[in-house]
Coordinates of C-alpha atoms and ligand atoms in Angstrom, one line a residue:
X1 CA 24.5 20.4 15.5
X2 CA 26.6 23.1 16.1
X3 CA 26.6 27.0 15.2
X4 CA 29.5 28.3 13.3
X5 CA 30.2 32.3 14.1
X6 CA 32.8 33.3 11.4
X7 CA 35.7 34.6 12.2
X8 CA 35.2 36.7 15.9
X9 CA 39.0 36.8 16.1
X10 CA 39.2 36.2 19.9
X11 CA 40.6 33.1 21.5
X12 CA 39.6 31.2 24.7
X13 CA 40.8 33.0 27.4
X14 CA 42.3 30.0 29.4
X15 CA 43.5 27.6 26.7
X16 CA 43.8 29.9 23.5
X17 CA 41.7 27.6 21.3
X18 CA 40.0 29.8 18.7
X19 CA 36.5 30.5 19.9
X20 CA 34.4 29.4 16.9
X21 CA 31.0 28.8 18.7
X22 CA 28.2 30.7 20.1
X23 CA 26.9 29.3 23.5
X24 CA 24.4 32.3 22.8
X25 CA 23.8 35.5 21.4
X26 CA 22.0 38.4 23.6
X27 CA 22.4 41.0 21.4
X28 CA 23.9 44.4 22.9
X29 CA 23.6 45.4 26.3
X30 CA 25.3 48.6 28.5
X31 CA 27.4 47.5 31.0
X32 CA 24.9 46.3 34.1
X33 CA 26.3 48.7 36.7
X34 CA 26.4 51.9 34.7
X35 CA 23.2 53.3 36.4
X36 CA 22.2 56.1 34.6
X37 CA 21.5 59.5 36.9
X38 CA 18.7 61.9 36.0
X39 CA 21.1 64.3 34.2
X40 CA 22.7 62.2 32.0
X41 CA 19.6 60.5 30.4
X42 CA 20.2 62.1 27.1
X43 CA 23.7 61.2 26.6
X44 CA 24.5 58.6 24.5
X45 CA 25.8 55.0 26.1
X46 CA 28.3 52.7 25.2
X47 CA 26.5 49.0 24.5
X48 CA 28.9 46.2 23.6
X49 CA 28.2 42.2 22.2
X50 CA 26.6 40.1 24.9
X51 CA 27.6 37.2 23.1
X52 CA 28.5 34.2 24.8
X53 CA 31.0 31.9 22.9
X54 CA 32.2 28.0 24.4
X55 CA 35.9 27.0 23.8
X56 CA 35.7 23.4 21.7
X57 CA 38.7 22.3 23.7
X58 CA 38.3 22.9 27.4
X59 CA 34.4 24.4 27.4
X60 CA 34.5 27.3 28.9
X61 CA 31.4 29.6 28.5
X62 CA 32.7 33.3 28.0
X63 CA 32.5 36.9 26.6
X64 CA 34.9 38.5 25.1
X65 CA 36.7 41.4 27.0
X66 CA 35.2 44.7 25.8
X67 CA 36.0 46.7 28.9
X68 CA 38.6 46.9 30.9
X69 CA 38.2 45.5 34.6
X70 CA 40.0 48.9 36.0
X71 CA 36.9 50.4 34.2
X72 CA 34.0 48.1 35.4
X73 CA 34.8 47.6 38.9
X74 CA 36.9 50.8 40.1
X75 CA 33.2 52.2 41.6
X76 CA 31.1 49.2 42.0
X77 CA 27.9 50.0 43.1
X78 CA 27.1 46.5 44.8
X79 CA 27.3 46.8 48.3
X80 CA 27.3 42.7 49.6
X81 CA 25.1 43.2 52.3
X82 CA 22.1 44.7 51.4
X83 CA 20.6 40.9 51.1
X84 CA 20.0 39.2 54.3
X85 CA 19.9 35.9 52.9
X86 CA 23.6 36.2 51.6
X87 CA 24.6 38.1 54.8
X88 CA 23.6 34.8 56.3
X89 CA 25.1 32.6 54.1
X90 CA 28.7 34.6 54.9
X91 CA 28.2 34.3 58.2
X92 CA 27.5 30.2 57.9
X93 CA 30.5 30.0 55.7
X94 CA 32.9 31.9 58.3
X95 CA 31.7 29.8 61.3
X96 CA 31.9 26.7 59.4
X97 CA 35.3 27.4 57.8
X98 CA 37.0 28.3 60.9
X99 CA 36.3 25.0 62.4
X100 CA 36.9 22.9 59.7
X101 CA 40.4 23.9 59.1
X102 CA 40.9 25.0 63.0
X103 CA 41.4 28.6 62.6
X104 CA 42.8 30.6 65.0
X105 CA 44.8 33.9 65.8
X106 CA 47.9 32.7 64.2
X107 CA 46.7 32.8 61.0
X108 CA 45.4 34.9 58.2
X109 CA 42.5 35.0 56.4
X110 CA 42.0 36.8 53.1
X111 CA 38.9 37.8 50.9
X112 CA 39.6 38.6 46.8
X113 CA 36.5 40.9 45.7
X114 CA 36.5 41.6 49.4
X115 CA 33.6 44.1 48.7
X116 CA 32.1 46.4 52.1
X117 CA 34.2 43.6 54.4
X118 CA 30.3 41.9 54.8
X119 CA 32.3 38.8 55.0
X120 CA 35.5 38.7 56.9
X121 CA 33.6 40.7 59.3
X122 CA 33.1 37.5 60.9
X123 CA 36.9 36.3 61.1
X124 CA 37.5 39.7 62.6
X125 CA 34.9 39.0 65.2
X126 CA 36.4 35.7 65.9
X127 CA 39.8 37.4 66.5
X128 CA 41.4 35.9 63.0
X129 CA 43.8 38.1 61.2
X130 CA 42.2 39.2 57.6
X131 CA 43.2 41.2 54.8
X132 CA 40.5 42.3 52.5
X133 CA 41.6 42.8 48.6
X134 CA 39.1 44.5 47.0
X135 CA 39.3 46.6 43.2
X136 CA 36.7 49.1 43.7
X137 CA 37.8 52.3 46.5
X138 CA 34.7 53.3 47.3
X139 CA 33.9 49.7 48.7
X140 CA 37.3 48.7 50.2
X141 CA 36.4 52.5 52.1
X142 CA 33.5 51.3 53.8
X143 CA 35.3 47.9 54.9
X144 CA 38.1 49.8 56.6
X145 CA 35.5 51.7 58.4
X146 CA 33.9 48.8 59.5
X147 CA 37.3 47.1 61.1
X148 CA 37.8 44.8 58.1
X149 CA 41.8 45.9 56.9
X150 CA 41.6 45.9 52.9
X151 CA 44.0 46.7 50.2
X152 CA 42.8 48.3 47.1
X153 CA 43.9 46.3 43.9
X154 CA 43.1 43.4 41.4
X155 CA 44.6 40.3 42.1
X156 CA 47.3 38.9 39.7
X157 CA 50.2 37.2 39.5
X158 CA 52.1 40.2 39.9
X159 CA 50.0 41.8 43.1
X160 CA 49.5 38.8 44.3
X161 CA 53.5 38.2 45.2
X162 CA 53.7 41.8 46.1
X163 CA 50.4 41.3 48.7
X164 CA 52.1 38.3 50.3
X165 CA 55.7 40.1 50.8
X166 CA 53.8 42.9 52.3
X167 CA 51.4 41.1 54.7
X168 CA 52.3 37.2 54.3
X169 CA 50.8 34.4 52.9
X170 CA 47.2 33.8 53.7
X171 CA 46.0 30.2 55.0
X172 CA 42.4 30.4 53.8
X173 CA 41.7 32.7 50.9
X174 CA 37.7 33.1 50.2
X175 CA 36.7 34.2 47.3
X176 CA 32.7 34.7 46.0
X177 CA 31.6 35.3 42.2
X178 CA 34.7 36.6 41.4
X179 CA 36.7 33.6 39.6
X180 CA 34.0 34.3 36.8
X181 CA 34.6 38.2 36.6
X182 CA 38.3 37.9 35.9
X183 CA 39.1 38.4 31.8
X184 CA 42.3 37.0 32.3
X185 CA 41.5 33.8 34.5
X186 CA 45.0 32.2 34.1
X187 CA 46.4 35.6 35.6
X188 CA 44.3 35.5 39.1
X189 CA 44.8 31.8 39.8
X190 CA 48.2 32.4 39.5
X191 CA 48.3 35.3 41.9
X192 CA 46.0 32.9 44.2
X193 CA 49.1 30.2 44.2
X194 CA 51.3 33.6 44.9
X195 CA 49.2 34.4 47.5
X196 CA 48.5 30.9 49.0
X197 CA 50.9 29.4 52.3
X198 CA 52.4 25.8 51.5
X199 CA 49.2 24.2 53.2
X200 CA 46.4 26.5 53.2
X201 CA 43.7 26.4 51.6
X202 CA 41.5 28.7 48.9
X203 CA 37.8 28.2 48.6
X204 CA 35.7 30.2 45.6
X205 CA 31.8 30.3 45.0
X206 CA 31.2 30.9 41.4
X207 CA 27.4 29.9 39.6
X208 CA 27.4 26.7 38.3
X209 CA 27.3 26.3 34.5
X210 CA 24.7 23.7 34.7
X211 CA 22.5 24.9 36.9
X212 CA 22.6 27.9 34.0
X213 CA 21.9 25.9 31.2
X214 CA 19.1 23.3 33.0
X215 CA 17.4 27.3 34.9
X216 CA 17.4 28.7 32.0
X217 CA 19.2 31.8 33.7
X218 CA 20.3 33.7 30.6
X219 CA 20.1 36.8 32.4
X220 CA 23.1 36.2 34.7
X221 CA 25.4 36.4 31.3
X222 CA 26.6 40.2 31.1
X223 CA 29.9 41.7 30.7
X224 CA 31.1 41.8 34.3
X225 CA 30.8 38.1 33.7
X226 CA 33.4 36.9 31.7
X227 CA 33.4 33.1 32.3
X228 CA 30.8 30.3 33.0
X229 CA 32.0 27.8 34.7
X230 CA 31.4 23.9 34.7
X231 CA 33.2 22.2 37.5
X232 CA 35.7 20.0 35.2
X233 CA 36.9 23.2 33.3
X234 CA 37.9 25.0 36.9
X235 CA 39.8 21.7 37.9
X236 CA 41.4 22.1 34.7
X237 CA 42.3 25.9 34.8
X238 CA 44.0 25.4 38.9
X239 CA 45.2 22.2 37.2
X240 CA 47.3 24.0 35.0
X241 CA 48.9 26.2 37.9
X242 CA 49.5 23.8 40.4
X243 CA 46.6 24.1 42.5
X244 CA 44.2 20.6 43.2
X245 CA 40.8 20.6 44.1
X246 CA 39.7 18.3 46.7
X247 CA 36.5 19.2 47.7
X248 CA 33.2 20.5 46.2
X249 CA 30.2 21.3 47.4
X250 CA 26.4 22.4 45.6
X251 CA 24.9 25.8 47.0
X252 CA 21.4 26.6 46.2
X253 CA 22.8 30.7 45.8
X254 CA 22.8 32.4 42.8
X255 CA 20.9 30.0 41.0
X256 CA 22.9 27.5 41.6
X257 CA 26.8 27.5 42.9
X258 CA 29.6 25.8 43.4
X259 CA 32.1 26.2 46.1
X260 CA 35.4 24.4 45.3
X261 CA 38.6 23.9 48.0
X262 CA 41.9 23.9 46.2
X263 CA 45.4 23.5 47.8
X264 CA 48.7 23.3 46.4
X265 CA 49.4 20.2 44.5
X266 CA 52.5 19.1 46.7
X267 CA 50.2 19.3 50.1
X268 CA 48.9 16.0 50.1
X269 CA 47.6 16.6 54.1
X270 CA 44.3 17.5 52.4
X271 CA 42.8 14.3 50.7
X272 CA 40.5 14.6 47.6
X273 CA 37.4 13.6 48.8
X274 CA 34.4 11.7 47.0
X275 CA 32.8 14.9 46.3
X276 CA 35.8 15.7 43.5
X277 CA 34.9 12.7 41.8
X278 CA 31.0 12.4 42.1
X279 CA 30.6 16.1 39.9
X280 CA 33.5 15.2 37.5
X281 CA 31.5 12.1 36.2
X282 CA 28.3 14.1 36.8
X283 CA 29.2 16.6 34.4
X284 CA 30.4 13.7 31.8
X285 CA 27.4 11.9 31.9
X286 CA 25.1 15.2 31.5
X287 CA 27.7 15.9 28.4
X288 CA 29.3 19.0 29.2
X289 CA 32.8 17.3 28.1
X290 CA 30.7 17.8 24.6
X291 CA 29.5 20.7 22.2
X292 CA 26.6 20.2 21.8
X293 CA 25.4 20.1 25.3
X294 CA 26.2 23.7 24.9
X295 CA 25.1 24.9 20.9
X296 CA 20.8 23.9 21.7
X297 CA 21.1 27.0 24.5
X298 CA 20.1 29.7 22.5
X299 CA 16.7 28.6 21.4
X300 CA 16.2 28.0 25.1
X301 CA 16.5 31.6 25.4
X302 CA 14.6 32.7 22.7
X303 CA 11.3 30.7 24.1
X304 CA 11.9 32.9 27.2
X305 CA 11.7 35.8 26.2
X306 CA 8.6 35.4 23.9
X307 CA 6.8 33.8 27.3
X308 CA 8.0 37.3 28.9
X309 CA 7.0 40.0 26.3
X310 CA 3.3 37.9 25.4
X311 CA 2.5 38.0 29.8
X312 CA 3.4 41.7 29.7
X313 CA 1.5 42.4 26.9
X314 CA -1.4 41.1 27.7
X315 CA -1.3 42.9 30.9
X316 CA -1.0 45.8 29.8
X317 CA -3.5 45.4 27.4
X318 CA -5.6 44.5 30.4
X319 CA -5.1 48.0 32.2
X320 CA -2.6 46.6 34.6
X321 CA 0.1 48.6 36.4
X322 CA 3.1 46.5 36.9
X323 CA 6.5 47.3 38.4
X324 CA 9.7 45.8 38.8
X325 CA 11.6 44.8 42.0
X326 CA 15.3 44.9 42.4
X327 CA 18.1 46.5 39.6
X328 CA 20.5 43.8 39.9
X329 CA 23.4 43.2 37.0
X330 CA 20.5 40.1 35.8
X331 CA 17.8 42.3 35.6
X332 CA 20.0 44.6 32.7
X333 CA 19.9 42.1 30.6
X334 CA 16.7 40.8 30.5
X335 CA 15.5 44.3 30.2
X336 CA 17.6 44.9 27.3
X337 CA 17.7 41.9 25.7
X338 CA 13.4 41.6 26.0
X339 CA 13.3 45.4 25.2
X340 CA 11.4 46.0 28.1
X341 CA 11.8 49.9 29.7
X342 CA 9.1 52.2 31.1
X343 CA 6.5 51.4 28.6
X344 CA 6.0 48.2 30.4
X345 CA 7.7 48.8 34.0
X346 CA 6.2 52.3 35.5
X347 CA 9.6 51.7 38.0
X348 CA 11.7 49.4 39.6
X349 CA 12.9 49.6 43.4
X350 CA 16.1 48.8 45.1
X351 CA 17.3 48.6 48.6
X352 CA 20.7 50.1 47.8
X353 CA 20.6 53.7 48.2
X354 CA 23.5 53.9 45.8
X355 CA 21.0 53.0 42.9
X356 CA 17.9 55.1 44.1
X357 CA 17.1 58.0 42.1
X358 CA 19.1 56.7 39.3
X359 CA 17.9 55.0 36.0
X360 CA 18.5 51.3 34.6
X361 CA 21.2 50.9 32.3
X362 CA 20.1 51.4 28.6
X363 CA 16.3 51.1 29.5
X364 CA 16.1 54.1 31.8
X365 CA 13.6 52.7 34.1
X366 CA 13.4 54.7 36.9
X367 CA 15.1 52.8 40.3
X368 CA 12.8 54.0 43.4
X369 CA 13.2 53.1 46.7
X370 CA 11.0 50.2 47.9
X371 CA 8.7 51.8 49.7
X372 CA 7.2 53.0 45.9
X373 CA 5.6 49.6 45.9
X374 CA 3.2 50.6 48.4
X375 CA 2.1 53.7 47.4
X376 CA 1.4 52.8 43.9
X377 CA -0.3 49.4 44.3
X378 CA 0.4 47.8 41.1
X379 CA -1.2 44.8 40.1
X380 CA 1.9 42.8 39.4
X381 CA 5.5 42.8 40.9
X382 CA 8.6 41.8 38.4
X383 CA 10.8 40.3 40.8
X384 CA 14.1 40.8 38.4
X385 CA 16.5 39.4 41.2
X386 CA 15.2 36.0 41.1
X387 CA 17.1 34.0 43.2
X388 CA 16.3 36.0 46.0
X389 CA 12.2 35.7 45.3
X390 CA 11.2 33.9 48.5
X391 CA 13.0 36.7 50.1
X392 CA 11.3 39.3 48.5
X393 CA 8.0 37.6 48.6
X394 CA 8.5 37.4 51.9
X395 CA 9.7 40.8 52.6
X396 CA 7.3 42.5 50.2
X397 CA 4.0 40.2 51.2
X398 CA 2.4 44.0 51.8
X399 CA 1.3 43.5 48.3
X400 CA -1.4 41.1 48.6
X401 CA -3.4 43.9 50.8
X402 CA -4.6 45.0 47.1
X403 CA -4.5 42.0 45.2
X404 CA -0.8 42.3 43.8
X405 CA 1.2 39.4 42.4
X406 CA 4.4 38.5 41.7
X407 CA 6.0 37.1 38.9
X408 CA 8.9 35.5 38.4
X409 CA 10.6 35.4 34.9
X410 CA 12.9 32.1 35.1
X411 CA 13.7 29.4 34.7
X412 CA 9.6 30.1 33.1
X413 CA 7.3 32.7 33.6
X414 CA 5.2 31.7 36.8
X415 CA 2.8 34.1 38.7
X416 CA 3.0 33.7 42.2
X417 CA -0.1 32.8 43.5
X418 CA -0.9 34.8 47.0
X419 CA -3.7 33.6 49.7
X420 CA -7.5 34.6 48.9
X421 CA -6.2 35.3 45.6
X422 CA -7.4 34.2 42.3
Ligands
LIG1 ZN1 39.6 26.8 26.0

């Protein structure tokens, strides 16, 4: 069965097919990084369709472009290394990376979305070349300071040539949850071929479309997101600019990633391993060369957010206190998709300082630092970064001194259970 939207008007952002499907509808949503300061919490704020659509022909998941990029990501508040978990997984990557293609001081490494320079850090450290290229000032800024060289601009075709004139072609180009935030995808892959030397190599982490369908993880659809990603339709989009993909591996980050190695498709010196293979059949065998693997999504969804709104209910009928942890892009759109804001969150808390004090996007729940947990000893924790919850039960264990819980709100609604608790 499949869902039929009427005429949308947009087209598939890699192929052109008319998009004539929903993959599922979320209703509207602010943009997930627009924290709201104390001041402007009467003004009125934008909310666009967080409506995801599939292409019949090539099956990309996307959103339609409702805001520019230059407007999104010119001051991104997400500073990369304010989770220690993915500060560690950088710092694996870098150390396994430099030995597997032999890195050394003759060669340049470069980041795209090189964000505070948490990751080449660890080229620079290892006396590797880099060159961070990195959107939002305010970020690139803090790189530089750190001793991580970084240009300010979006990759494309067109900075892409200009980048490698200026500072040469790069022989490993990392790139993490940023394929997926391009609107125009066709534009960066070909300013990663611009950017690429005749045998290097690009790797990119991006969330794995079906680790999003089987986890249930609605929430990581917003519109900084514009594409979800199965593994055949990226070999398919560097397919159609020259680049092959030869290896791919499964991360547990995120949900659920991917991290593919492309090359040019004349440099034959890097084989295509099993690996390519094993996840192309994978992914044909689970149906995702098929609508409908796509069009039963939505109800998925649906169930979710019932399971949500009846727990929160019922505590609150029950004279509970609960609070949220973390104000990550996810969290925005559960919050606005369930409708949940301060009548059932008293706060939520955030390590980055850059988000304290403010508000969450279109629910205006206050962001306090983490520390609020403690003094307000709620009965039950909403951790909305959910892929990081062994992290923050670990970090935030404090809670069981009063009896507090967690809960986590995918794939389903589970309440941690703490020892000496009932
Ligand atoms: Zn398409």
């Amino acid at each position: 069965m499949t869902h039929s939207t009427g005429h949308s008007g947009a087209s598939c952002r890699f192929c052109g097919t008319p998009l004539r499907h929903t993959f599922v509808d979320l209703g509207l949503s602010p943009l997930c990084q627009t924290h709201i300061a104390a001041h402007q919490l009467n003004d009125m704020e934008p909310f666009f369709p967080l409506h995801a659509q599939v292409c019949e022909h090539c099956f990309l998941v996307q959103l339609q472009e409702f805001v520019a990029p230059e407007h999104i990501f010119s001051e991104y508040a997400y500073f990369s290394s304010y989770s220690s978990s993915w500060v560690e997984h950088c710092r694996r990557y870098a150390h396994r990376a430099i030995e597997r293609f032999n890195l050394g001081a003759q060669h340049k490494v470069m980041e795209i979305a090189s964000n505070d320079g948490y990751l080449l850090q660890h080229f620079v450290a290892a006396g590797i070349p880099v060159l961070g290229v990195e959107p939002a000032a305010n970020v690139a800024k803090v790189a530089v300071e750190r001793g991580v060289p970084t240009t300010v601009q979006f990759l494309g075709e067109a900075t892409g040539r200009a980048i490698a004139t200026e500072h040469g072609q790069a022989d490993l180009i990392a790139g993490n949850n940023v394929l997926a935030h391009v609107p125009d995808i066709n534009d960066f892959v070909k300013g990663l071929r611009a950017l690429l030397a005749p045998e290097g190599v690009i790797t990119m982490e991006f969330p794995h479309l079906q680790r999003l369908i089987e986890g249930n993880q609605f929430d990581t659809i917003y519109h900084e997101h514009f594409s979800y990603l199965s593994f055949s339709t990226v070999e398919q989009i560097f397919a159609a600019h020259g680049l092959v993909l030869f290896d791919v591996e499964e991360l547990p980050t995120h949900g659920g990633s991917l991290r593919i190695y492309a090359r040019h498709a004349a440099n034959e010196g890097q084989s295509v391993r099993q690996s390519v293979q094993d996840l192309r059949e994978r992914e044909l065998a689970l149906g995702y060369r098929s609508l409908d693997r796509y069009t039963g999504f939505g109800e998925q969804v649906k169930a979710t957010k019932r399971a949500l709104l009846t727990f929160l209910i019922e505590a609150k009928n029950a004279g509970k206190k609960v609070v949220g942890y973390g104000a990550p892009g996810k969290g925005n759109t559960l919050l606005n998709y369930c409708g949940i804001r301060s009548d059932f969150l008293d706060f939520t808390t955030d390590a980055n300082p850059y988000k304290q004090g403010k508000y969450t996007p279109g629910t205006h729940i206050p962001i306090l630092p983490p520390a609020a947990i403690r003094e307000a000893r709620p009965d039950y924790v909403l951790i909305l970064p959910w892929n990081l919850k062994d992290e923050i039960a670990a970090e935030a264990a404090y809670i069981r001194e009063w009896g507090g819980r967690f809960v986590v709100p995918i794939p389903t609604l589970q309440v941690l259970d703490g020892p000496g608790l009932n």
